[in-house]
Each structure stands twice: as structure tokens, then as C-alpha cells.
Short mmCIF file of C-alpha atoms and ligand atoms in Angstrom, two decimals:
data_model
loop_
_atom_site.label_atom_id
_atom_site.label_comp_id
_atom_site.label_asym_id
_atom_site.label_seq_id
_atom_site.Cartn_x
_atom_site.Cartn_y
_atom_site.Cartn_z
CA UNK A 965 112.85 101.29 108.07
CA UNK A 966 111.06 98.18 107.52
CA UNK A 967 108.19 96.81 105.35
CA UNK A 968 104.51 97.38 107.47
CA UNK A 969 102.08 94.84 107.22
CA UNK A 970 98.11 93.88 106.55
CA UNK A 971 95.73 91.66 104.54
CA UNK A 972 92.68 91.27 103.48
CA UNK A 973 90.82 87.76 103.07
CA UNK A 974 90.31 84.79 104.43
CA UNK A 975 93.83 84.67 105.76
CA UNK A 976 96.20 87.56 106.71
CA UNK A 977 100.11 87.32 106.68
CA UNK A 978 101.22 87.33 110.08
CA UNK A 979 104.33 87.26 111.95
CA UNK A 980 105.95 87.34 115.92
CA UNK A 981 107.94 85.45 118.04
CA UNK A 982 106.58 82.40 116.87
CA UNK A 983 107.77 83.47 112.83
CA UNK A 984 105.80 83.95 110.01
CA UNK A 985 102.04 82.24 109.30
CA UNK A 986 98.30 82.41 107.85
CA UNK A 987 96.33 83.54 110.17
CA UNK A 988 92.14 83.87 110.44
CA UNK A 989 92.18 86.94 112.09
CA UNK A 990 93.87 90.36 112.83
CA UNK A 991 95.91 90.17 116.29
CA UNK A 992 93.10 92.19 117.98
CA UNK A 993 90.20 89.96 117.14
CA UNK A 994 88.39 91.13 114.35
CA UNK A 995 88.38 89.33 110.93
CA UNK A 996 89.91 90.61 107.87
CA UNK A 997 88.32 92.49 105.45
CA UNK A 998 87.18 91.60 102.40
CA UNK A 999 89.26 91.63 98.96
CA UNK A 1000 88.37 94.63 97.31
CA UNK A 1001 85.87 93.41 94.16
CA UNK A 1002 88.03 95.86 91.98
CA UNK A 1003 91.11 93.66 93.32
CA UNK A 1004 89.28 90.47 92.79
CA UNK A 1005 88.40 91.44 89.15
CA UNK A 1006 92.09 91.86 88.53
CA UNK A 1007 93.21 88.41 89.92
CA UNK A 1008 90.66 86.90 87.44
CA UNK A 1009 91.85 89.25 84.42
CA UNK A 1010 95.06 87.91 84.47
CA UNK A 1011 95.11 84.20 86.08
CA UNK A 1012 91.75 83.65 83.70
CA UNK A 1013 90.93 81.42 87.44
CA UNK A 1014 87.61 80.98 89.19
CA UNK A 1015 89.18 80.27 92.47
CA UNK A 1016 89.53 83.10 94.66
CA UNK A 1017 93.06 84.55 96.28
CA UNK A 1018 92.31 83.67 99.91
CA UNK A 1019 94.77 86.23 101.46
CA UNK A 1020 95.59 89.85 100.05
CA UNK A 1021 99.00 90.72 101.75
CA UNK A 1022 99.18 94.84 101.93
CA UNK A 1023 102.82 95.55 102.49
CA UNK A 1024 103.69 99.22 102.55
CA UNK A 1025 107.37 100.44 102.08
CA UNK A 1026 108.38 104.23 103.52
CA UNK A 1027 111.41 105.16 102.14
CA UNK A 1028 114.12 103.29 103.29
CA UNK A 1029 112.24 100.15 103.39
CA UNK A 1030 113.06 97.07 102.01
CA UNK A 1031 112.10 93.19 101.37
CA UNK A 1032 114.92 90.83 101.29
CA UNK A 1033 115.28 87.54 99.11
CA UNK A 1034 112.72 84.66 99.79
CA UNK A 1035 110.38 82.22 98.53
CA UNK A 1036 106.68 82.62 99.07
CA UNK A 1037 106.41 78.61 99.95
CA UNK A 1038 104.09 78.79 102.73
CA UNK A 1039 100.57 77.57 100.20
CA UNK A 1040 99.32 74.64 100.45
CA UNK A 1041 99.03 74.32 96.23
CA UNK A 1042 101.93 76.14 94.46
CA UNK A 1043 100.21 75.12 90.79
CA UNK A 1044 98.68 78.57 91.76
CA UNK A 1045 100.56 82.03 90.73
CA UNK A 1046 101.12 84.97 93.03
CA UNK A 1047 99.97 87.77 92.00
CA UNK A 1048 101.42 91.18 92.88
CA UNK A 1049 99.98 94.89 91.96
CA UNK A 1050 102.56 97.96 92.66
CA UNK A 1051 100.91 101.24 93.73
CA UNK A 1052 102.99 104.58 94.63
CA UNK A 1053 106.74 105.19 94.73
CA UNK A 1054 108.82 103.07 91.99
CA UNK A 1055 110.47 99.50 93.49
CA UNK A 1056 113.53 97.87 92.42
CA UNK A 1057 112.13 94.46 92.04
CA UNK A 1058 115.01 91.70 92.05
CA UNK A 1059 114.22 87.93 91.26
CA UNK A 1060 116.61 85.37 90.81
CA UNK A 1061 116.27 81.22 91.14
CA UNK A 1062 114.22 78.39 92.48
CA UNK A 1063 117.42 77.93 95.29
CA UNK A 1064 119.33 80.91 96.92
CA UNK A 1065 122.05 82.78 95.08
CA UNK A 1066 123.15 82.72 91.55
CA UNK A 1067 122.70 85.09 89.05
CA UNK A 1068 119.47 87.57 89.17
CA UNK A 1069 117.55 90.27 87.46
CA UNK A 1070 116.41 93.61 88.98
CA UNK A 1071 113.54 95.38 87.06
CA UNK A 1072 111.97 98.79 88.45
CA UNK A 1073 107.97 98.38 89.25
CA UNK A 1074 106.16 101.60 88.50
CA UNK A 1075 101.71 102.21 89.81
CA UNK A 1076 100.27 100.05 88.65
CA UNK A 1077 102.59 96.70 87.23
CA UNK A 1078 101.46 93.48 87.97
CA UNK A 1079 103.52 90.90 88.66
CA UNK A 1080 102.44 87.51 87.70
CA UNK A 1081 104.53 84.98 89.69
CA UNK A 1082 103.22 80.93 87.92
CA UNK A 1083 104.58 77.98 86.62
CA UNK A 1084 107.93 77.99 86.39
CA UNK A 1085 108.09 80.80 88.37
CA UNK A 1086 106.32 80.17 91.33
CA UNK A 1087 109.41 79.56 93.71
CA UNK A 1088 111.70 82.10 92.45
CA UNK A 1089 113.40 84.22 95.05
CA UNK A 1090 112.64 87.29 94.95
CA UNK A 1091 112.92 90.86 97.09
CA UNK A 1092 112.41 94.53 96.72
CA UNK A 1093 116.07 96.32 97.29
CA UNK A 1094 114.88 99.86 97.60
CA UNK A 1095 112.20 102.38 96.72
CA UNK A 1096 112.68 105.60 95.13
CA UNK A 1097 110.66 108.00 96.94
CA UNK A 1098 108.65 111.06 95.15
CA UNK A 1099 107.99 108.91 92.17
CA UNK A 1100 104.48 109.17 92.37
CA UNK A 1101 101.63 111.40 93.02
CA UNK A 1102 99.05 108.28 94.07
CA UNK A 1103 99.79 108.32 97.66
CA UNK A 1104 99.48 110.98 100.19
CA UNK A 1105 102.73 109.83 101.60
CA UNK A 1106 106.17 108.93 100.05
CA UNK A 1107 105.90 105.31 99.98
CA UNK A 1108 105.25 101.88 97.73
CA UNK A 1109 102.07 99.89 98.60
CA UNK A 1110 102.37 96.54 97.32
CA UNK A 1111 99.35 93.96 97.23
CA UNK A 1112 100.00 90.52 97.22
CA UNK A 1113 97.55 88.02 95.89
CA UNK A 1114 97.42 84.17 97.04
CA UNK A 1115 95.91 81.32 96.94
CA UNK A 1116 96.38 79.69 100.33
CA UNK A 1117 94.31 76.33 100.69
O1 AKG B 606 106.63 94.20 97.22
C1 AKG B 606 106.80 93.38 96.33
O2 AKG B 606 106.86 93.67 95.13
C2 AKG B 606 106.99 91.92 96.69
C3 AKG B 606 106.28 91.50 97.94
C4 AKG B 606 106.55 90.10 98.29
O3 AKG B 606 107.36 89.44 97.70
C5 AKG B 606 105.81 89.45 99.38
O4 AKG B 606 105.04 90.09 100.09
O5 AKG B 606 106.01 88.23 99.58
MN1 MN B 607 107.16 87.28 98.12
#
């Protein structure tokens, strides 16, 4: 089972045969939504920025699904943090080093964490190993939606 995919914003997170990319609009046309206000108040709470995410990633994880190791490298200004809100089903959360291997940390993400990826932390690998299904009541569905927050410009 693997991770399904959408955004909101300026840009979405997109991948195919030509890899993975911001992109304007969905595949079929239309533009992305909007960031959710209630989503956009959060990013301010706790960055304390005026400048807007440009590209909500919504990645949703049945069970089964999982995220393996990796950077998020592909912004133009890294001196901005990530910003990720957990919703549904627990996720073992694993983040480790600015380079590949080495020692890491795994930390269960319950509804509602936020993960606050800045400074040094910006470039730390990091992944999702597994979800534990039935941990919540928020979703219809068994399932962990994760939203991702960037700033992409
Ligand atoms: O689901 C998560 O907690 C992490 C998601 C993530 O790292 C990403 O979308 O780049
Ligand atoms: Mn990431």
C-alpha cells in the first residue's frame, strides 16, 4: 500500500515518469485549492511568519502505507521550516541526519502533532515506517492524513 497524494496552494506535489516536482496545477487542469484559512492560521501560530506556505502536500496513509527516508530539498529557500500537522491513525515518525544513515530517532505522531521541521533541522531525513490503524476516531476510514506545509519560492 502506498502513500496517496494532493495539495492545496499555489503549488501541488507532483510526481510520474518524469520524478517528483512543483507543479501549478492538478494533472486534469484545474488549479489547486486554496489553503484552508484554519490551516493558514496554524502555519503563522507556530513559524510567527507573514509569508505564506505556497504548497499544502495532503498525503494520506491506509494501513500498510508507508514513507521512506528523504530530504524535502526541492525549495527554493530552505531558511524556511516545514511544517507538518498529523490527523487520524498514530505514525511512527523516524528522523535521523542532514546525510543518509547513521543513527535515528522514531517518535509516534498522534491527531493533531505538529511537526516543526527549521533551522538546524530543515534537511534532516526523515520517513513514516508504519501506521497503526484504529487509533483514532477522526476519520471515517482507517488511515493517517498528513499535511505538509512549505514554502516553495
Ligand atoms: O507524513 C509525515 O509525517 C511526513 C510527510 C513527509 O515527510 C513529506 O510529505 O515529505
Ligand atoms: Mn518530507
Amino acid at each position: 500500500m502506498s502513500v496517496r497524494m494532493t495539495s492545496a496552494g499555489k503549488y501541488g506535489w507532483f510526481s510520474d515518469r518524469k520524478g517528483y516536482r512543483y507543479v501549478p496545477q492538478h494533472p486534469s487542469g484545474v488549479a489547486w485549492p486554496a489553503i484552508p484559512e484554519s490551516v493558514l492560521d496554524l502555519w503563522r501560530q507556530v513559524t510567527g511568519l507573514d509569508r505564506q506556505p505556497d504548497c499544502c502536500l495532503v498525503n494520506f496513509y491506509p494501513p500498510g502505507a508507508r514513507m521512506g527516508m528523504h530530504q524535502d530539498k526541492d525549495e527554493a529557500d530552505f531558511s524556511f521550516p516545514v511544517v507538518s500537522i498529523s490527523l487520524g491513525d498514530d505514525g511512527l515518525f523516524r528522523i535521523g541526519n542532514d546525510s543518509r544513515g547513521g543513527k535515528t530517532e522514531s517518535i509516534w505522531l498522534g491527531s493533531g502533532d505538529v511537526v516543526v521541521m527549521g533551522d538546524a533541522a530543515r534537511l534532516t531525513y526523515h520517513g513514516v515506517d508504519r501506521i497503526r490503524p484504529g487509533t483514532s476516531t477522526l476519520l471515517d476510514a482507517e488511515g493517517r492524513l498528513n499535511l505538509t506545509l512549505r514554502v516553495v519560492d
